[in-house]
C-alpha cells in the first residue's frame, strides 16, 4: 500500500452532510472487477448531466478544484454501503485526504486500506477548513500525519486524533494481511481450541 | 467476573489476539461472499499466491446483478454484470467454497440465504462484503459488513483486525399497535437517533416488542442497524431463535445440537452490564411510518405532513432543502396524498416469507391502482417456492403484481430493475439515497403492508385504513 506521510494540496469544499456511498460512486460503476479507473466516475450523478456532460457548478468540475487532493465535507461522510469502490474512486481521482466532522464506520476503515487519510475534527474546525477550501487554488492546506496536524494557508495549526495502529500502518504503507500472517501461530491455536469448544461451527 | 453484554461475550469468545492499544484480531466463523465486492479480493489472493484459509466457513452466492425476470436461465444480458457473476462462479470453484449459483433454487440474497440454510447460528461472528450483514445479528451473532480489502483479509486469514465498539441498548417496550411492524420499529429508531446515532456502537435490541417479533421481523430490525450508523445490531437468542435454526441444513444435529444449545442459552447480556448509550421507545408510540427524504432518518408517521427545511437545525436545513427538491415534495402536503408510480416489495430487509404474507394479507381480493408498476421479488428461491405453495403468489398476480425470481433487484438497481428519473416508488428496501433505485428515482421506504396498501390506492397510504375496511 502507498505510504501517507505529508500532503500539501488544494482542498475541495463539499458542504453536505450524510454524503453517502451511492453519491460517491453510483452502483452502475460497481460492476468492475478491478480497483482502478473509477476516478472519472467519482460523484458521477452530481458531476455529469444525463448526457454525460460536466455540470459546471459541481465543485470538482471547477478549474480551481480539478486537481484537488483534499476533500472537506459535512458530518457522517461515507454512510451507506460497504463498497470499497468509494475510496477507490476517491483515490483514483487524486484525493488522498478527507476532512469531516464524522464518518460512517465501514467507509472510515476502508480509507486506511487504500492509503487515504480520513481526518475527523470538531464542526468548528471543519468550518474553518471549509472556509479555507472555498478560497480555491489560492489556499493550500498542509497535512502532516506524523505530527497529526492540519495547517491552513494562514498558518493556523489544527491537531487531529487518530488511532495509533492505523497511523502506523498508513505511515509505513503496511499490508494488513502480511501483518496478520505474522500471528498465524496464534490463529492456529485459537482455531484448535475453538473447534474443540464449539465443534458445530 | 465483571458483568458483560452479549456483544462483549461474543467478542471475548472470538478474540485471537489483542495488542496493547486495543487493536484486536477477531476470529470469523462465517464469511459470506457475493459477486460485487469479492472479485478484487480473490484476485488479490491469486496475485499473492494465497489460498482461502477456511473454505468450509466461506459461502458464496450471486445476488446483486442477477436478473429477476422469469427468463433468466437464458443468461445475463449486461456484459459487465455477467462477467462479475461468472467471476464468482469461477472463484467459488477454484477456491472450493460453498456455493449457490444462479441456477440453484437456494440462490437468493446473501443475507436471506445464510440464515435459511442454517449457516448463521447464535454466538457466531459473521462478516460479508456488504453493509447489511447486520441482518444476521437477529440470531445473536456478531455480524457486520466489511470492505473488499477486509474480504481478502478474511479469505486469507479467517480473521479481521478490529477495535472494539461501544455498547448501545435500544429497548422497545410494550406491545405494537395493529398495522405496526418490525420495519416501523427499525425506521422509527433511526428517525429518533439519526443515521449517525449508532456510529461507534454495536446495538443490542431488546424489550417486549422485540421479543414478540418473529425471526423474520428481528432480521428486519437488525438489517437496518447500519442505517442507524451502528457497526452491528443484535438480539439475544431465545426459544424462537432455536426453533428457527433447528433442522436447517447446516445447523448442528444430535449431540452437537445439545452442546450448541447449552452455550447459546448463556448468550444474553448480564443484568448489570454497562451500556454506553441507552435509547428507550414505547412500542405503543410507534406508528406506521414512511420516509419523505433521501436519508433513512427522514422518517415520519404516515399521518404527518411533508416537513419544511426550517423545521430542522444545522446542516440538516440544507440537507432537507436538497432532499425535498430531489423528492419533488412541497412542505405541508399530507404524506398520504403523495402519489406513487411504482411499488417494490423485496430486499434483504423485507424479502422473507413473513413479509410476503403481510403484503398478501392486504392485497387479497384487491387490485393495484391502474397504471402502477408493481413488483414482488422474493429474497430467495426457497421463499418464492414457499409463497407459491401458500397461494401468496396467486394473490399477488391477481392483484396485478409482477412475481419475480430472487435477487436484490430494485433495492439498488444494479440489474435492469430500475426507476426512471422522477419516478416515485414505495419500497420495502432500506435506502432512499439519491439515485439508489435508478438515477433521479424517488424512494419512500416503508413496511411490506404499507407498500401493499400504497399499491392499492396509488399513493402513500395508512395501512390501518385498509385494515379497517376488512374488519
Ligand atoms: S437487497 Fe439491497 S441492501 Fe440487501 S444485499 Fe441486496 S442490494 Fe444490499
XYZ file of C-alpha atoms and ligand atoms in Angstrom:
680
model
C 0.000 0.000 0.000
C 1.110 3.544 -0.742
C 2.521 5.380 2.279
C 0.908 8.530 3.597
C 3.249 10.934 5.338
C 2.668 14.541 4.319
C 0.401 16.228 1.862
C 0.108 19.802 0.693
C -2.717 20.474 -1.674
C -5.877 22.235 -2.705
C -8.981 21.237 -0.766
C -12.365 20.937 -2.423
C -15.336 22.065 -0.307
C -18.392 19.781 -0.276
C -20.594 21.281 2.421
C -23.148 18.445 2.564
C -23.988 16.152 5.466
C -24.605 12.414 5.057
C -22.672 12.137 1.790
C -23.472 8.508 1.033
C -21.585 5.883 -0.934
C -24.219 5.915 -3.688
C -23.337 9.592 -4.252
C -19.611 8.911 -4.121
C -19.793 6.110 -6.665
C -23.195 5.077 -8.043
C -23.906 1.379 -8.415
C -23.544 1.215 -12.174
C -19.796 1.508 -11.614
C -19.633 -1.358 -9.142
C -19.627 -3.869 -11.933
C -15.897 -3.606 -12.417
C -13.669 -6.420 -11.311
C -10.702 -4.042 -10.946
C -9.784 -1.460 -8.326
C -8.566 1.237 -10.697
C -10.170 3.585 -13.172
C -13.090 4.764 -11.028
C -11.879 8.370 -10.606
C -13.746 9.687 -13.646
C -16.993 8.446 -12.087
C -16.407 9.865 -8.615
C -19.644 11.685 -7.624
C -20.919 10.768 -11.072
C -24.558 11.803 -10.706
C -23.645 15.168 -9.195
C -20.799 15.715 -11.619
C -22.373 14.922 -15.000
C -25.786 15.534 -16.557
C -27.903 12.859 -18.208
C -25.936 13.194 -21.433
C -22.616 12.765 -19.680
C -21.638 16.440 -19.881
C -19.938 18.036 -16.904
C -22.153 20.128 -14.656
C -20.039 23.292 -14.330
C -21.341 24.141 -10.855
C -20.177 20.922 -9.252
C -17.083 21.581 -7.193
C -14.765 19.055 -8.824
C -15.626 20.455 -12.261
C -14.464 23.969 -11.319
C -10.992 24.798 -12.623
C -9.659 25.517 -9.142
C -10.551 22.067 -7.844
C -9.882 19.743 -10.738
C -6.654 18.649 -9.105
C -7.853 18.788 -5.521
C -6.076 16.348 -3.226
C -8.165 17.012 -0.140
C -11.935 16.966 0.326
C -13.712 18.838 3.120
C -17.270 17.664 3.859
C -20.092 17.546 6.398
C -20.852 15.016 9.109
C -21.435 11.287 8.602
C -19.383 11.194 5.418
C -19.384 7.860 3.556
C -22.564 6.466 5.040
C -24.313 3.651 3.243
C -22.800 0.600 1.710
C -19.537 -1.208 2.352
C -18.376 -0.721 -1.245
C -14.654 -0.125 -1.273
C -15.276 1.329 -4.704
C -15.937 4.587 -2.809
C -12.371 5.035 -1.513
C -11.034 3.527 -4.754
C -12.828 6.248 -6.726
C -11.676 8.984 -4.345
C -8.081 7.817 -4.568
C -8.214 7.321 -8.320
C -9.401 10.912 -8.701
C -6.343 12.015 -6.765
C -7.805 12.793 -3.357
C -5.640 11.423 -0.542
C -7.281 13.027 2.465
C -10.865 13.684 3.555
C -11.727 16.066 6.383
C -15.175 15.874 8.021
C -16.732 16.011 11.491
C -17.567 12.288 11.401
C -17.585 9.224 9.164
C -19.538 6.053 8.712
C -17.661 3.154 10.230
C -17.011 0.901 7.216
C -16.038 3.751 4.903
C -13.624 5.068 7.529
C -11.897 1.682 7.774
C -11.837 1.239 4.016
C -9.921 4.512 3.601
C -6.975 3.244 5.607
C -6.717 0.120 3.458
C -6.181 2.354 0.458
C -3.722 4.934 1.676
C -6.355 7.606 2.242
C -6.297 9.594 5.472
C -9.780 10.417 6.835
C -9.444 13.183 9.422
C -12.265 13.739 11.901
C -12.406 17.178 13.527
C -14.989 19.081 15.547
C -17.500 21.009 13.427
C -15.975 24.441 14.303
C -12.621 23.358 12.945
C -14.145 21.784 9.865
C -15.922 25.128 9.344
C -12.545 26.897 9.349
C -11.170 24.438 6.811
C -14.336 24.629 4.723
C -13.887 28.417 4.511
C -10.274 27.836 3.600
C -11.270 25.360 0.890
C -13.689 27.922 -0.559
C -10.662 30.061 -1.474
C -9.860 27.588 -4.208
C -6.378 27.270 -5.609
C -5.305 30.274 -3.541
C -5.206 28.197 -0.407
C -3.120 25.097 0.030
C -3.758 23.043 3.133
C -0.897 21.073 4.640
C -1.365 17.734 6.350
C 1.321 16.103 8.478
C 0.313 12.646 9.646
C 3.354 12.065 11.856
C 2.687 15.308 13.743
C -1.109 14.840 13.431
C -1.635 18.387 12.212
C -3.543 20.268 9.547
C -2.095 23.682 8.709
C -4.148 26.305 6.894
C -2.736 28.702 4.327
C -2.814 31.352 7.059
C -0.562 29.212 9.218
C -3.200 28.123 11.695
C -2.352 24.684 13.047
C -5.140 22.258 13.905
C -4.341 18.977 15.650
C -6.285 15.797 14.958
C -6.606 12.450 16.714
C -6.028 9.111 15.084
C -5.798 5.511 16.209
C -2.059 4.752 16.711
C -2.182 1.415 14.889
C -3.945 2.887 11.873
C -1.491 5.782 11.846
C 1.450 3.409 11.933
C 0.104 1.316 9.036
C -0.557 4.403 6.919
C 2.825 5.969 7.617
C 4.629 2.765 6.744
C 2.287 1.695 3.944
C 1.858 -1.688 5.652
C -0.193 -4.532 4.239
C -2.659 -5.821 6.851
C -2.646 -9.366 5.560
C 1.124 -9.659 5.821
C 0.909 -8.293 9.372
C -1.732 -10.821 10.343
C 0.270 -13.681 8.844
C 2.901 -12.930 11.477
C 0.308 -14.084 14.020
C -0.544 -17.309 12.246
C 0.544 -19.416 15.238
C -1.994 -17.606 17.422
C -4.697 -18.176 14.808
C -3.862 -21.885 14.601
C -4.005 -22.159 18.363
C -7.306 -20.302 18.574
C -8.837 -22.385 15.805
C -7.900 -25.641 17.530
C -9.298 -24.507 20.880
C -12.465 -23.074 19.308
C -13.232 -26.181 17.324
C -12.906 -28.235 20.494
C -15.186 -25.875 22.417
C -17.684 -25.249 19.596
C -17.357 -28.195 17.225
C -20.628 -27.311 15.452
C -19.094 -24.162 13.951
C -16.052 -11.639 36.629
C -17.337 -8.276 35.600
C -20.788 -8.215 34.024
C -20.843 -8.350 30.232
C -23.139 -7.515 27.386
C -23.959 -10.075 24.721
C -21.582 -8.225 22.393
C -18.781 -8.461 25.000
C -19.368 -12.201 25.313
C -19.239 -12.932 21.598
C -16.233 -10.658 21.216
C -14.341 -12.407 24.018
C -15.138 -15.832 22.572
C -13.532 -14.850 19.256
C -10.524 -12.867 20.354
C -7.353 -14.312 18.843
C -5.013 -11.551 19.891
C -5.212 -8.137 21.489
C -2.438 -5.552 21.240
C -1.747 -3.056 23.998
C -3.533 -0.285 22.126
C -6.676 -2.415 21.903
C -6.235 -3.382 18.246
C -7.603 -6.901 18.131
C -7.596 -9.874 15.873
C -11.034 -11.461 15.797
C -11.751 -14.959 14.504
C -14.503 -15.174 11.883
C -16.896 -18.138 11.939
C -18.783 -17.406 8.745
C -17.739 -15.439 5.711
C -20.442 -14.721 3.147
C -19.390 -13.593 -0.301
C -21.297 -12.043 -3.206
C -20.233 -11.064 -6.694
C -19.882 -7.289 -6.360
C -17.390 -6.889 -3.524
C -15.323 -10.037 -3.949
C -13.628 -10.184 -7.384
C -10.783 -7.860 -6.380
C -10.297 -9.825 -3.146
C -9.972 -13.193 -4.893
C -7.705 -11.574 -7.470
C -5.548 -10.253 -4.617
C -5.241 -13.765 -3.195
C -4.247 -15.148 -6.552
C -1.656 -12.470 -7.137
C -0.060 -13.123 -3.756
C -0.236 -16.898 -4.204
C -2.509 -17.249 -1.176
C -5.392 -19.622 -0.563
C -8.698 -19.374 1.307
C -7.851 -20.430 4.842
C -11.241 -21.899 5.723
C -13.237 -22.630 2.553
C -15.658 -24.640 4.702
C -16.655 -21.454 6.533
C -16.980 -19.432 3.348
C -20.270 -19.267 1.477
C -20.830 -17.588 -1.863
C -23.988 -16.564 -3.685
C -24.567 -14.106 -6.551
C -27.424 -11.710 -5.830
C -26.854 -8.047 -6.727
C -26.561 -8.388 -10.508
C -28.779 -11.331 -11.255
C -31.847 -10.782 -13.423
C -35.105 -11.449 -11.584
C -37.220 -11.981 -14.686
C -38.554 -15.454 -15.361
C -36.369 -15.933 -18.422
C -33.116 -15.546 -16.565
C -31.922 -19.038 -17.438
C -31.006 -17.561 -20.813
C -28.209 -15.630 -19.166
C -27.306 -12.096 -18.109
C -27.518 -9.589 -20.907
C -25.403 -6.826 -19.427
C -21.851 -7.811 -20.114
C -20.261 -6.344 -17.010
C -22.859 -7.953 -14.761
C -22.349 -11.265 -16.471
C -18.571 -11.041 -16.078
C -18.955 -10.303 -12.385
C -21.238 -13.275 -11.764
C -19.024 -15.535 -13.858
C -16.009 -14.379 -11.855
C -17.743 -15.536 -8.668
C -18.672 -18.871 -10.292
C -15.016 -19.351 -11.160
C -13.622 -18.168 -7.836
C -16.009 -20.378 -5.884
C -14.902 -23.419 -7.856
C -11.218 -22.548 -7.793
C -11.057 -21.871 -4.054
C -13.534 -24.576 -3.084
C -16.060 -22.542 -1.105
C -19.737 -23.461 -0.596
C -21.671 -22.001 -3.477
C -25.244 -21.404 -4.608
C -25.153 -20.485 -8.311
C -27.933 -18.621 -10.102
C -29.384 -21.914 -11.323
C -29.798 -23.282 -7.757
C -33.237 -22.978 -6.164
C -31.489 -21.996 -2.912
C -29.947 -18.940 -4.583
C -31.114 -15.601 -3.249
C -29.971 -12.516 -1.399
C -26.940 -13.496 0.648
C -28.495 -12.281 3.932
C -31.573 -14.380 3.330
C -29.731 -17.479 2.170
C -27.317 -17.555 5.156
C -29.996 -17.896 7.854
C -32.236 -20.033 5.646
C -29.513 -22.639 5.160
C -28.517 -22.628 8.821
C -25.112 -21.069 8.181
C -25.926 -18.286 10.610
C -26.039 -19.503 14.196
C -26.155 -17.781 17.609
C -22.883 -16.590 19.072
C -21.042 -16.611 15.754
C -19.001 -13.906 14.131
C -20.347 -13.370 10.616
C -18.942 -10.982 8.015
C -19.671 -10.187 4.395
C -18.547 -7.510 1.988
C -21.935 -5.928 2.373
C -23.197 -3.470 4.939
C -26.483 -5.295 5.541
C -24.647 -8.208 7.090
C -26.077 -6.706 10.261
C -29.182 -8.776 9.403
C -27.609 -11.906 10.907
C -27.470 -10.171 14.291
C -31.082 -11.282 14.726
C -29.677 -14.666 15.764
C -27.469 -13.215 18.467
C -24.482 -13.354 16.125
C -21.953 -10.544 15.824
C -22.398 -9.704 12.163
C -21.188 -6.774 10.160
C -20.188 -5.506 6.756
C -16.597 -5.158 5.606
C -14.810 -3.652 2.616
C -13.141 -5.623 -0.150
C -9.647 -5.365 1.384
C -11.090 -6.896 4.511
C -12.824 -9.588 2.450
C -9.384 -10.501 1.166
C -8.029 -10.414 4.716
C -10.734 -12.778 5.963
C -10.327 -15.109 2.990
C -6.594 -15.332 3.659
C -6.556 -15.439 7.464
C -10.131 -16.162 8.675
C -9.642 -13.178 10.996
C -10.360 -9.482 10.981
C -8.421 -6.624 12.571
C -10.878 -4.753 14.740
C -11.123 -2.349 17.592
C -13.987 -2.865 19.941
C -17.126 -0.785 19.619
C -19.102 0.668 22.485
C -22.311 -0.910 23.773
C -25.681 0.629 22.999
C -29.025 -0.690 24.148
C -32.189 0.037 22.211
C -35.197 -1.078 24.155
C -38.681 -1.215 22.641
C -41.098 -1.672 25.485
C -44.679 -2.927 25.458
C -46.778 -4.021 22.507
C -47.030 -2.774 18.955
C -50.349 -1.423 17.765
C -52.156 -3.204 14.896
C -50.648 -2.371 11.496
C -47.251 -1.615 13.036
C -44.410 -3.955 12.086
C -40.697 -4.605 12.533
C -39.942 -2.192 9.700
C -41.757 0.578 11.539
C -39.688 -0.171 14.639
C -36.369 -0.035 12.850
C -37.248 3.093 10.852
C -38.587 4.801 13.970
C -35.379 4.060 15.855
C -33.339 5.667 13.055
C -35.771 8.587 12.974
C -35.070 9.044 16.678
C -31.295 8.511 16.766
C -30.327 9.716 13.274
C -28.174 7.958 10.710
C -25.047 8.634 12.777
C -26.643 7.916 16.164
C -25.160 4.440 16.288
C -21.689 5.324 14.958
C -19.058 3.666 17.104
C -21.562 1.309 18.718
C -22.890 -2.192 18.482
C -26.607 -2.064 19.239
C -28.483 -4.689 21.177
C -32.229 -4.508 20.577
C -34.338 -5.729 23.455
C -37.664 -5.256 25.188
C -41.048 -6.889 24.932
C -41.846 -5.634 21.422
C -38.584 -7.132 20.133
C -39.178 -10.446 21.964
C -42.620 -10.612 20.385
C -41.219 -10.351 16.858
C -40.732 -13.427 14.699
C -37.213 -14.225 13.487
C -38.111 -12.602 10.177
C -39.123 -9.427 11.994
C -35.953 -9.474 14.068
C -33.900 -9.749 10.892
C -35.699 -6.695 9.527
C -34.821 -4.735 12.666
C -31.140 -5.749 12.700
C -30.812 -5.300 8.931
C -31.158 -1.550 9.297
C -28.784 -1.160 12.273
C -26.307 0.023 9.646
C -28.655 2.798 8.511
C -28.507 3.946 12.117
C -24.713 4.080 11.809
C -24.014 1.116 14.112
C -21.351 -1.440 13.267
C -23.791 -4.224 14.102
C -27.167 -4.823 15.673
C -28.019 -7.910 17.647
C -30.800 -9.591 19.545
C -30.249 -12.199 22.264
C -31.240 -15.669 21.064
C -34.250 -17.352 22.675
C -36.646 -20.229 22.016
C -37.839 -18.604 18.784
C -34.268 -18.434 17.556
C -33.564 -22.050 18.409
C -36.818 -23.202 16.797
C -35.959 -21.315 13.627
C -32.456 -22.756 13.450
C -33.310 -26.329 14.297
C -33.320 -28.727 11.370
C -31.799 -26.260 8.885
C -29.306 -27.931 6.507
C -26.176 -26.589 8.205
C -27.423 -26.366 11.791
C -25.865 -28.813 14.250
C -27.673 -32.091 14.858
C -27.878 -34.657 17.658
C -25.286 -34.317 20.401
C -23.749 -31.299 18.671
C -27.159 -29.610 18.801
C -27.414 -30.206 22.559
C -23.909 -28.862 23.140
C -24.607 -25.826 20.977
C -27.886 -25.162 22.743
C -26.215 -25.270 26.147
C -23.871 -22.477 25.046
C -26.482 -20.487 23.165
C -28.639 -20.308 26.267
C -25.895 -18.348 28.016
C -25.847 -15.740 25.263
C -27.528 -12.788 26.873
C -26.380 -9.554 28.452
C -25.855 -9.718 32.199
C -28.458 -7.792 34.162
C -25.911 -5.310 35.497
C -23.904 -4.952 32.288
C -22.661 -1.476 31.409
C -24.240 0.388 28.489
C -22.531 3.404 26.949
C -25.823 4.622 25.493
C -29.441 3.644 26.051
C -32.455 4.520 23.912
C -35.932 3.510 25.012
C -39.011 3.745 22.831
C -42.532 2.736 23.808
C -43.921 0.181 21.365
C -47.345 1.785 21.699
C -45.917 5.087 20.410
C -44.713 3.646 17.119
C -46.943 4.357 14.125
C -46.756 3.020 10.588
C -44.067 5.248 9.090
C -42.687 6.282 5.712
C -39.601 8.223 4.708
C -40.052 11.534 2.943
C -36.427 12.469 2.129
C -33.180 10.982 0.890
C -31.755 9.768 4.186
C -33.197 6.850 6.163
C -33.501 9.188 9.153
C -36.121 11.229 7.280
C -38.914 9.247 8.902
C -42.441 10.376 9.752
C -45.718 8.704 10.680
C -47.912 8.326 7.606
C -50.400 10.662 9.282
C -47.879 13.543 9.197
C -47.198 16.223 6.592
C -44.107 16.812 4.458
C -41.813 18.944 6.645
C -40.168 22.243 5.730
C -36.390 22.847 5.845
C -36.970 25.404 8.623
C -38.236 22.594 10.846
C -34.627 21.455 11.184
C -31.336 22.747 12.569
C -27.699 22.984 11.475
C -26.544 21.087 8.395
C -29.915 19.381 8.240
C -31.622 22.550 6.975
C -29.662 22.455 3.731
C -29.945 18.681 3.525
C -33.736 18.826 3.910
C -33.971 21.510 1.240
C -31.929 19.387 -1.150
C -33.963 16.272 -0.267
C -37.323 17.961 -0.835
C -36.179 19.298 -4.165
C -34.889 15.898 -5.228
C -38.043 14.180 -3.996
C -40.284 16.769 -5.657
C -42.272 17.384 -2.491
C -43.883 20.546 -1.152
C -43.770 21.218 2.596
C -47.170 20.914 4.237
C -48.508 18.248 1.846
C -50.117 15.411 3.798
C -47.911 12.357 3.239
C -50.918 10.217 2.389
C -51.647 12.431 -0.610
C -48.291 11.749 -2.261
C -48.910 9.753 -5.432
C -46.589 6.970 -6.476
C -45.703 5.282 -9.781
C -44.054 2.085 -8.638
C -44.122 -0.394 -5.775
C -41.182 -2.606 -4.920
C -41.567 -5.354 -2.318
C -38.420 -7.330 -1.626
C -34.755 -6.885 -0.488
C -32.818 -8.327 2.423
C -34.866 -6.064 4.699
C -38.271 -7.351 3.680
C -37.968 -10.223 1.223
C -38.759 -13.096 3.580
C -41.874 -15.232 3.718
C -43.476 -13.307 6.536
C -43.061 -10.062 4.598
C -44.827 -11.612 1.644
C -47.600 -12.861 3.915
C -48.071 -9.367 5.307
C -48.322 -7.918 1.807
C -50.679 -10.686 0.690
C -52.973 -10.054 3.652
C -53.573 -6.535 2.346
C -53.685 -7.466 -1.337
C -56.047 -10.388 -1.035
C -59.129 -9.738 -3.170
C -57.840 -6.308 -4.181
C -56.285 -4.850 -7.316
C -53.410 -2.457 -7.636
C -54.182 1.036 -8.876
C -54.360 1.136 -12.639
C -51.198 2.236 -14.417
C -48.972 1.398 -11.470
C -45.866 -0.717 -11.899
C -45.632 -3.188 -9.026
C -43.195 -5.999 -8.405
C -42.543 -8.523 -5.701
C -39.101 -10.031 -5.595
C -38.724 -12.853 -3.094
C -35.464 -12.952 -1.155
C -34.564 -16.487 -2.221
C -35.705 -19.277 -4.486
C -36.987 -21.113 -1.429
C -39.028 -18.125 -0.258
C -40.501 -17.989 -3.744
C -41.363 -21.680 -3.682
C -42.973 -21.383 -0.270
C -45.010 -18.349 -1.305
C -46.290 -20.298 -4.288
C -47.183 -23.232 -2.096
C -49.083 -20.988 0.313
C -51.022 -19.404 -2.526
C -49.484 -15.972 -1.965
C -48.110 -15.804 -5.482
C -51.646 -16.140 -6.869
C -52.843 -13.286 -4.683
C -50.007 -11.073 -5.926
C -50.569 -11.893 -9.546
C -54.319 -11.482 -9.311
C -53.755 -8.089 -7.723
C -51.569 -7.095 -10.662
C -48.095 -7.546 -9.219
C -45.196 -8.860 -11.233
C -43.956 -12.011 -9.451
C -40.190 -12.270 -9.845
C -37.257 -14.582 -9.214
C -34.934 -13.973 -6.272
C -32.273 -11.270 -6.102
C -31.503 -7.753 -4.913
C -33.364 -6.259 -7.839
C -34.681 -2.748 -7.409
C -33.194 -2.370 -3.952
C -30.107 -0.976 -5.646
C -30.930 -1.373 -9.302
C -27.705 -2.946 -10.489
C -29.734 -5.253 -12.668
C -32.331 -3.914 -15.151
C -34.940 -3.322 -12.389
C -34.635 0.455 -12.094
C -36.624 3.637 -11.609
C -36.568 6.297 -14.322
C -35.850 9.916 -13.424
C -38.652 11.418 -11.349
C -40.418 8.078 -10.889
C -41.717 7.693 -7.335
C -41.537 4.342 -5.583
C -42.991 2.841 -2.431
C -40.219 0.437 -1.449
C -39.631 -2.071 1.302
C -35.851 -1.836 0.936
C -33.503 0.045 3.226
C -32.030 3.039 1.435
C -33.687 6.087 -0.028
C -30.456 7.757 -1.157
C -30.458 9.904 -4.275
C -30.282 7.636 -7.297
C -30.330 4.471 -5.229
C -33.103 2.814 -7.234
C -32.130 4.438 -10.504
C -30.878 7.875 -11.484
C -33.382 10.527 -10.429
C -35.673 7.898 -8.873
C -37.578 8.848 -5.708
C -37.800 6.275 -2.954
C -40.132 6.150 0.045
C -39.212 3.413 2.500
C -41.918 1.534 4.378
C -43.112 -1.876 5.550
C -44.457 -4.553 3.187
C -48.007 -3.990 4.454
C -47.681 -0.252 3.827
C -46.224 -0.843 0.374
C -49.108 -3.165 -0.444
C -51.573 -0.532 0.726
C -49.844 2.062 -1.450
C -50.125 -0.282 -4.415
C -53.886 -0.465 -3.944
C -54.510 3.272 -3.666
C -51.680 4.588 -5.817
C -50.479 6.923 -3.087
C -48.705 6.672 0.242
C -51.362 5.170 2.462
C -52.029 4.385 6.090
C -52.351 0.605 6.031
C -54.729 0.841 9.002
C -57.332 2.428 6.700
C -57.411 -0.715 4.579
C -57.375 -2.931 7.651
C -60.475 -1.139 8.983
C -62.375 -1.910 5.810
C -61.558 -5.552 6.376
C -62.826 -5.603 9.939
S -31.164 -6.475 -1.054
Fe -30.321 -4.431 -1.230
S -29.418 -3.963 0.721
Fe -29.787 -6.153 0.643
S -27.841 -7.036 -0.029
Fe -29.109 -6.690 -1.850
S -28.568 -4.653 -2.550
Fe -27.792 -4.841 -0.484
